[in-house]
mmCIF file of C-alpha atoms in Angstrom:
data_model
loop_
_atom_site.group_PDB
_atom_site.id
_atom_site.type_symbol
_atom_site.label_atom_id
_atom_site.label_comp_id
_atom_site.label_asym_id
_atom_site.label_seq_id
_atom_site.Cartn_x
_atom_site.Cartn_y
_atom_site.Cartn_z
ATOM 1 C CA THR A 5 -13.079 -23.156 12.350
ATOM 2 C CA VAL A 6 -12.805 -19.831 14.156
ATOM 3 C CA ALA A 7 -14.302 -16.710 12.551
ATOM 4 C CA ILE A 8 -12.993 -13.235 13.356
ATOM 5 C CA LEU A 9 -15.422 -10.508 12.311
ATOM 6 C CA TYR A 10 -14.762 -6.776 11.989
ATOM 7 C CA ARG A 11 -16.556 -3.694 10.678
ATOM 8 C CA LEU A 12 -13.911 -2.301 8.286
ATOM 9 C CA ASN A 13 -11.642 -4.075 5.794
ATOM 10 C CA SER A 14 -8.658 -2.077 7.087
ATOM 11 C CA GLN A 15 -8.968 -3.831 10.472
ATOM 12 C CA SER A 16 -7.752 -7.101 8.982
ATOM 13 C CA ARG A 17 -4.127 -5.891 8.807
ATOM 14 C CA ALA A 18 -3.288 -6.259 12.522
ATOM 15 C CA LEU A 19 -5.055 -9.631 12.656
ATOM 16 C CA GLU A 20 -3.290 -10.913 9.522
ATOM 17 C CA ASP A 21 0.121 -9.770 10.796
ATOM 18 C CA GLN A 22 -0.319 -11.637 14.083
ATOM 19 C CA LEU A 23 -1.672 -14.803 12.458
ATOM 20 C CA MET A 24 1.257 -14.849 10.002
ATOM 21 C CA ARG A 25 3.777 -14.339 12.822
ATOM 22 C CA ASP A 26 2.146 -17.190 14.758
ATOM 23 C CA GLY A 27 2.144 -19.462 11.699
ATOM 24 C CA THR A 28 -1.652 -19.852 11.836
ATOM 25 C CA PRO A 29 -3.235 -20.490 8.406
ATOM 26 C CA TYR A 30 -6.121 -18.134 7.668
ATOM 27 C CA LYS A 31 -8.209 -16.918 4.773
ATOM 28 C CA ILE A 32 -10.136 -13.755 3.950
ATOM 29 C CA ILE A 33 -13.785 -14.259 3.023
ATOM 30 C CA GLY A 34 -15.333 -11.832 0.540
ATOM 31 C CA GLY A 35 -12.199 -9.713 0.232
ATOM 32 C CA VAL A 36 -8.481 -9.538 -0.535
ATOM 33 C CA ARG A 37 -5.606 -10.068 1.881
ATOM 34 C CA PHE A 38 -4.310 -6.760 3.226
ATOM 35 C CA TYR A 39 -0.898 -6.763 1.543
ATOM 36 C CA GLU A 40 -2.471 -7.840 -1.767
ATOM 37 C CA ARG A 41 -4.779 -4.816 -1.958
ATOM 38 C CA LYS A 42 -4.031 -2.460 -4.845
ATOM 39 C CA GLU A 43 -3.315 0.651 -2.796
ATOM 40 C CA VAL A 44 -0.992 -1.261 -0.431
ATOM 41 C CA LYS A 45 0.908 -2.831 -3.352
ATOM 42 C CA ASP A 46 1.218 0.632 -4.911
ATOM 43 C CA ALA A 47 2.668 2.024 -1.667
ATOM 44 C CA LEU A 48 5.073 -0.928 -1.457
ATOM 45 C CA SER A 49 6.215 -0.285 -5.036
ATOM 46 C CA TYR A 50 7.051 3.319 -4.114
ATOM 47 C CA LEU A 51 9.096 2.027 -1.169
ATOM 48 C CA LYS A 52 10.919 -0.445 -3.420
ATOM 49 C CA LEU A 53 11.795 2.399 -5.789
ATOM 50 C CA ILE A 54 13.167 4.419 -2.868
ATOM 51 C CA ILE A 55 15.362 1.442 -1.935
ATOM 52 C CA ASN A 56 16.393 0.770 -5.522
ATOM 53 C CA PRO A 57 15.293 3.183 -8.308
ATOM 54 C CA HIS A 58 16.398 0.580 -10.896
ATOM 55 C CA ASP A 59 13.516 -1.752 -9.975
ATOM 56 C CA ASP A 60 11.723 -1.739 -13.347
ATOM 57 C CA VAL A 61 8.665 -3.646 -12.106
ATOM 58 C CA SER A 62 7.992 -1.070 -9.386
ATOM 59 C CA PHE A 63 8.823 1.797 -11.761
ATOM 60 C CA ARG A 64 6.211 0.625 -14.282
ATOM 61 C CA ARG A 65 3.598 0.116 -11.576
ATOM 62 C CA VAL A 66 3.680 3.620 -10.066
ATOM 63 C CA VAL A 67 5.196 5.931 -12.691
ATOM 64 C CA ASN A 68 1.686 7.101 -13.591
ATOM 65 C CA VAL A 69 -0.129 6.275 -10.324
ATOM 66 C CA PRO A 70 -1.854 8.506 -9.536
ATOM 67 C CA THR A 71 -2.325 9.800 -13.079
ATOM 68 C CA ARG A 72 0.340 12.434 -13.666
ATOM 69 C CA GLY A 73 0.527 12.696 -17.466
ATOM 70 C CA ILE A 74 3.041 9.899 -18.122
ATOM 71 C CA GLY A 75 1.132 8.025 -20.793
ATOM 72 C CA LYS A 76 1.877 5.518 -23.516
ATOM 73 C CA GLY A 77 3.986 7.976 -25.543
ATOM 74 C CA VAL A 78 6.400 8.606 -22.671
ATOM 75 C CA MET A 79 6.581 4.911 -21.780
ATOM 76 C CA ASP A 80 7.242 3.959 -25.426
ATOM 77 C CA ALA A 81 10.095 6.496 -25.479
ATOM 78 C CA LEU A 82 11.489 4.991 -22.270
ATOM 79 C CA GLU A 83 11.327 1.462 -23.674
ATOM 80 C CA ARG A 84 13.126 2.587 -26.850
ATOM 81 C CA GLU A 85 15.853 4.524 -25.036
ATOM 82 C CA ASP A 86 19.022 2.375 -25.116
ATOM 83 C CA GLY A 87 21.334 4.453 -22.959
ATOM 84 C CA SER A 88 23.786 5.131 -25.757
ATOM 85 C CA GLY A 89 23.390 8.882 -25.374
ATOM 86 C CA SER A 90 25.420 9.026 -22.170
ATOM 87 C CA GLY A 91 28.038 6.382 -22.875
ATOM 88 C CA GLY A 92 26.734 4.262 -20.000
ATOM 89 C CA ASN A 93 27.503 6.923 -17.386
ATOM 90 C CA ALA A 94 24.704 7.883 -15.034
ATOM 91 C CA PRO A 95 23.689 11.553 -15.258
ATOM 92 C CA PRO A 96 23.835 13.869 -12.208
ATOM 93 C CA MET A 97 20.248 13.037 -11.173
ATOM 94 C CA MET A 98 21.425 9.553 -10.169
ATOM 95 C CA ALA A 99 23.482 10.949 -7.292
ATOM 96 C CA ALA A 100 20.658 10.701 -4.750
ATOM 97 C CA GLY A 101 20.083 6.944 -5.103
ATOM 98 C CA LEU A 102 20.495 4.612 -2.115
ATOM 99 C CA PHE A 103 22.215 2.035 -4.341
ATOM 100 C CA GLU A 104 24.877 2.055 -7.029
ATOM 101 C CA VAL A 105 23.688 1.814 -10.632
ATOM 102 C CA VAL A 106 23.062 -1.828 -11.520
ATOM 103 C CA GLY A 107 23.421 -1.707 -15.275
ATOM 104 C CA SER A 108 22.716 1.290 -17.479
ATOM 105 C CA GLN A 109 19.520 -0.012 -19.038
ATOM 106 C CA SER A 110 17.054 0.365 -16.176
ATOM 107 C CA LEU A 111 13.999 2.530 -16.818
ATOM 108 C CA TRP A 112 15.265 4.945 -14.171
ATOM 109 C CA VAL A 113 18.530 5.491 -16.051
ATOM 110 C CA ARG A 114 16.646 5.787 -19.340
ATOM 111 C CA ALA A 115 14.335 8.360 -17.772
ATOM 112 C CA THR A 116 17.205 10.508 -16.534
ATOM 113 C CA GLN A 117 18.869 10.288 -19.960
ATOM 114 C CA LEU A 118 15.675 11.365 -21.727
ATOM 115 C CA LEU A 119 15.383 14.299 -19.341
ATOM 116 C CA THR A 120 19.006 15.279 -19.950
ATOM 117 C CA SER A 121 18.565 15.140 -23.737
ATOM 118 C CA ARG A 122 15.195 16.943 -23.541
ATOM 119 C CA SER A 123 13.914 14.692 -26.337
ATOM 120 C CA LEU A 124 10.362 14.405 -24.947
ATOM 121 C CA PRO A 125 7.514 16.829 -25.724
ATOM 122 C CA GLY A 126 7.092 19.565 -23.107
ATOM 123 C CA ARG A 127 4.190 18.039 -21.168
ATOM 124 C CA GLY A 128 5.715 14.545 -21.080
ATOM 125 C CA HIS A 129 9.128 15.975 -20.127
ATOM 126 C CA ASN A 130 7.672 17.949 -17.217
ATOM 127 C CA ALA A 131 5.590 15.013 -15.954
ATOM 128 C CA LEU A 132 8.557 12.615 -16.029
ATOM 129 C CA LYS A 133 10.816 15.244 -14.444
ATOM 130 C CA GLN A 134 8.387 15.704 -11.547
ATOM 131 C CA PHE A 135 8.250 11.938 -10.974
ATOM 132 C CA VAL A 136 12.057 11.545 -10.987
ATOM 133 C CA GLU A 137 12.416 14.532 -8.648
ATOM 134 C CA LEU A 138 9.761 13.055 -6.338
ATOM 135 C CA ILE A 139 11.628 9.729 -6.032
ATOM 136 C CA ASP A 140 14.970 11.536 -5.595
ATOM 137 C CA ALA A 141 13.493 13.675 -2.800
ATOM 138 C CA LEU A 142 12.019 10.599 -1.087
ATOM 139 C CA ILE A 143 15.381 8.809 -1.299
ATOM 140 C CA VAL A 144 17.001 11.736 0.540
ATOM 141 C CA LEU A 145 14.132 11.811 3.058
ATOM 142 C CA ALA A 146 14.515 8.065 3.708
ATOM 143 C CA ARG A 147 18.045 8.687 5.034
ATOM 144 C CA GLN A 148 16.751 11.156 7.608
ATOM 145 C CA GLU A 149 13.228 10.174 8.681
ATOM 146 C CA PRO A 150 11.512 7.098 10.176
ATOM 147 C CA VAL A 151 9.813 4.649 7.810
ATOM 148 C CA SER A 152 6.276 5.699 8.805
ATOM 149 C CA THR A 153 7.084 9.369 8.169
ATOM 150 C CA VAL A 154 8.509 8.574 4.732
ATOM 151 C CA ILE A 155 5.383 6.581 3.813
ATOM 152 C CA GLY A 156 3.113 9.413 4.979
ATOM 153 C CA LYS A 157 5.028 12.025 3.000
ATOM 154 C CA MET A 158 5.201 9.742 -0.049
ATOM 155 C CA LEU A 159 1.416 9.319 -0.034
ATOM 156 C CA ASP A 160 0.991 13.076 0.305
ATOM 157 C CA GLN A 161 3.681 14.364 -2.074
ATOM 158 C CA SER A 162 2.891 11.830 -4.802
ATOM 159 C CA GLY A 163 -0.723 13.025 -4.854
ATOM 160 C CA TYR A 164 -1.962 9.494 -4.077
ATOM 161 C CA LEU A 165 -4.131 10.517 -1.108
ATOM 162 C CA LYS A 166 -5.370 13.644 -2.882
ATOM 163 C CA ALA A 167 -6.562 11.563 -5.837
ATOM 164 C CA LEU A 168 -8.449 9.186 -3.530
ATOM 165 C CA ARG A 169 -10.074 12.053 -1.613
ATOM 166 C CA GLU A 170 -11.209 13.631 -4.875
ATOM 167 C CA GLU A 171 -12.952 10.368 -5.830
ATOM 168 C CA ASN A 172 -15.200 10.922 -2.806
ATOM 169 C CA SER A 173 -16.571 7.364 -2.872
ATOM 170 C CA GLU A 174 -16.993 4.593 -0.306
ATOM 171 C CA GLU A 175 -14.338 2.497 -2.071
ATOM 172 C CA ALA A 176 -11.881 5.418 -2.024
ATOM 173 C CA GLU A 177 -12.524 5.915 1.693
ATOM 174 C CA SER A 178 -11.804 2.219 2.285
ATOM 175 C CA ARG A 179 -8.516 2.556 0.370
ATOM 176 C CA ILE A 180 -7.558 5.598 2.465
ATOM 177 C CA GLN A 181 -8.252 3.592 5.641
ATOM 178 C CA ASN A 182 -6.059 0.764 4.336
ATOM 179 C CA LEU A 183 -3.206 3.192 3.671
ATOM 180 C CA ALA A 184 -3.566 4.649 7.176
ATOM 181 C CA GLU A 185 -3.319 1.087 8.487
ATOM 182 C CA PHE A 186 -0.205 0.546 6.334
ATOM 183 C CA VAL A 187 1.406 3.537 8.085
ATOM 184 C CA SER A 188 0.393 1.991 11.433
ATOM 185 C CA SER A 189 2.109 -1.240 10.369
ATOM 186 C CA ALA A 190 5.322 0.746 9.763
ATOM 187 C CA ARG A 191 5.032 2.385 13.201
ATOM 188 C CA GLU A 192 4.670 -1.009 14.878
ATOM 189 C CA TYR A 193 7.751 -2.203 12.984
ATOM 190 C CA GLU A 194 9.709 0.859 14.218
ATOM 191 C CA GLU A 195 8.690 0.127 17.816
ATOM 192 C CA ARG A 196 9.922 -3.470 17.555
ATOM 193 C CA GLU A 197 13.188 -2.837 15.683
ATOM 194 C CA SER A 198 16.022 -0.702 17.061
ATOM 195 C CA ASP A 199 17.615 -0.283 13.606
ATOM 196 C CA ALA A 200 14.389 0.142 11.603
ATOM 197 C CA SER A 201 14.809 0.994 7.917
ATOM 198 C CA ILE A 202 12.701 0.995 4.768
ATOM 199 C CA GLY A 203 14.689 -1.977 3.474
ATOM 200 C CA GLY A 204 14.066 -3.889 6.701
ATOM 201 C CA PHE A 205 10.363 -3.067 6.598
ATOM 202 C CA VAL A 206 9.953 -4.269 3.003
ATOM 203 C CA ASP A 207 11.976 -7.423 3.765
ATOM 204 C CA ARG A 208 9.737 -8.140 6.763
ATOM 205 C CA LEU A 209 6.612 -7.882 4.633
ATOM 206 C CA SER A 210 8.173 -10.193 2.032
ATOM 207 C CA LEU A 211 9.003 -12.783 4.704
ATOM 208 C CA LEU A 212 5.475 -12.598 6.139
ATOM 209 C CA SER A 213 4.036 -13.042 2.654
ATOM 210 C CA GLU A 214 6.256 -16.054 1.930
ATOM 211 C CA ALA A 215 5.321 -17.663 5.255
ATOM 212 C CA ASP A 216 1.671 -17.025 4.496
ATOM 213 C CA GLU A 217 1.908 -18.676 1.062
ATOM 214 C CA SER A 218 3.693 -21.735 2.498
ATOM 215 C CA GLN A 219 0.894 -22.294 5.033
ATOM 216 C CA GLY A 220 -1.817 -22.330 2.376
ATOM 217 C CA ALA A 221 -5.340 -21.006 2.830
ATOM 218 C CA SER A 222 -6.848 -24.440 2.076
ATOM 219 C CA HIS A 223 -5.922 -25.561 5.613
ATOM 220 C CA ALA A 224 -7.116 -22.325 7.220
ATOM 221 C CA ARG A 225 -8.374 -22.668 10.760
ATOM 222 C CA VAL A 226 -9.223 -18.968 11.030
ATOM 223 C CA TRP A 227 -11.558 -17.140 8.685
ATOM 224 C CA LEU A 228 -11.455 -13.342 8.586
ATOM 225 C CA MET A 229 -14.344 -11.278 7.247
ATOM 226 C CA THR A 230 -16.334 -8.091 7.637
ATOM 227 C CA MET A 231 -19.737 -8.119 9.309
ATOM 228 C CA HIS A 232 -21.341 -7.606 5.914
ATOM 229 C CA ALA A 233 -19.595 -10.691 4.474
ATOM 230 C CA ALA A 234 -20.673 -12.767 7.481
ATOM 231 C CA LYS A 235 -24.412 -12.438 6.799
ATOM 232 C CA GLY A 236 -26.002 -15.885 6.517
ATOM 233 C CA LEU A 237 -22.929 -17.781 7.780
ATOM 234 C CA GLU A 238 -22.483 -19.682 11.038
ATOM 235 C CA PHE A 239 -19.380 -20.784 12.963
ATOM 236 C CA PRO A 240 -18.803 -22.727 16.188
ATOM 237 C CA VAL A 241 -16.500 -19.975 17.511
ATOM 238 C CA VAL A 242 -16.775 -16.274 16.674
ATOM 239 C CA ALA A 243 -14.732 -13.271 17.825
ATOM 240 C CA ILE A 244 -15.746 -9.698 17.016
ATOM 241 C CA ALA A 245 -12.797 -7.289 16.845
ATOM 242 C CA GLY A 246 -12.852 -3.539 17.302
ATOM 243 C CA LEU A 247 -16.066 -3.000 19.255
ATOM 244 C CA GLU A 248 -15.296 0.614 20.015
ATOM 245 C CA GLU A 249 -16.837 3.906 19.049
ATOM 246 C CA GLY A 250 -15.550 5.172 15.713
ATOM 247 C CA LEU A 251 -14.869 1.656 14.443
ATOM 248 C CA PHE A 252 -18.016 -0.219 15.375
ATOM 249 C CA PRO A 253 -20.291 1.694 15.439
ATOM 250 C CA HIS A 254 -18.627 3.487 12.524
ATOM 251 C CA SER A 255 -17.751 7.160 12.978
ATOM 252 C CA ARG A 256 -20.178 8.095 10.167
ATOM 253 C CA ALA A 257 -23.125 6.806 12.213
ATOM 254 C CA GLY A 258 -22.618 9.199 15.130
ATOM 255 C CA GLN A 259 -24.916 11.951 13.829
ATOM 256 C CA ASP A 260 -27.318 9.839 11.771
ATOM 257 C CA GLN A 261 -30.014 7.780 13.494
ATOM 258 C CA GLU A 262 -30.683 5.628 10.402
ATOM 259 C CA GLN A 263 -27.008 4.735 10.047
ATOM 260 C CA MET A 264 -26.806 3.952 13.754
ATOM 261 C CA GLU A 265 -29.732 1.544 13.359
ATOM 262 C CA GLU A 266 -27.820 -0.168 10.508
ATOM 263 C CA GLU A 267 -24.803 -0.497 12.829
ATOM 264 C CA ARG A 268 -27.063 -2.178 15.402
ATOM 265 C CA ARG A 269 -28.384 -4.596 12.769
ATOM 266 C CA LEU A 270 -24.800 -5.446 11.778
ATOM 267 C CA CYS A 271 -23.881 -6.060 15.405
ATOM 268 C CA TYR A 272 -26.884 -8.382 15.694
ATOM 269 C CA VAL A 273 -25.526 -10.336 12.666
ATOM 270 C CA GLY A 274 -22.239 -10.802 14.485
ATOM 271 C CA MET A 275 -23.798 -11.763 17.799
ATOM 272 C CA THR A 276 -26.155 -14.346 16.322
#
């Protein structure tokens, strides 16, 4: 078994991508695979909605993430809406979609119908309207900008990054780093593909995930983990990734002698 150690969870993305492309079974110790992390799955759901606003699974996942005032009352109204108010015709807001309407009962169609009929209370109406306008604007942007730019603007305009920054916690910082790495993944995809698109990017991630599942972690020859997770473990072969200032030692340790000492202790864990 080969162990690859790193300082930050976000560093696993590049390693996982390469191992999946090479068909090498691996497993994450003490953590979650990169593309299974909550913030990455949220970002992917936004991308899936940009590709196809009628994706109800993605709609439900991010309609109130981050919290934007679309609570149970609004969702109950959406679930009850049957589309009869518009005779099955999509309202003008549908014009920006990348795909034709696939049936008139999707949550997206129901949302636009509720907005047209103004049957929601003021606060719920405004919150849902802002969400629909956000997705519409991102759909237009996706026709004009590279994938990585669209992801960056989606994270900003949706308020996702702002909400994480306001948490001001170590976990929130880790999630922000993972999202930055997700943008890096999109940039790498753009460099490799001459006709890069959001659809192609999402398809690529789906194929990597399927290949990963077929290999099975039970036969993993490579174990990935942070330095912290590696404490007390031993392996015949160990590689330490990202030994560079800002990563390891972490950027936070630069002005703090105590934190720098902790970085040295962590490095000693990896070396031994």
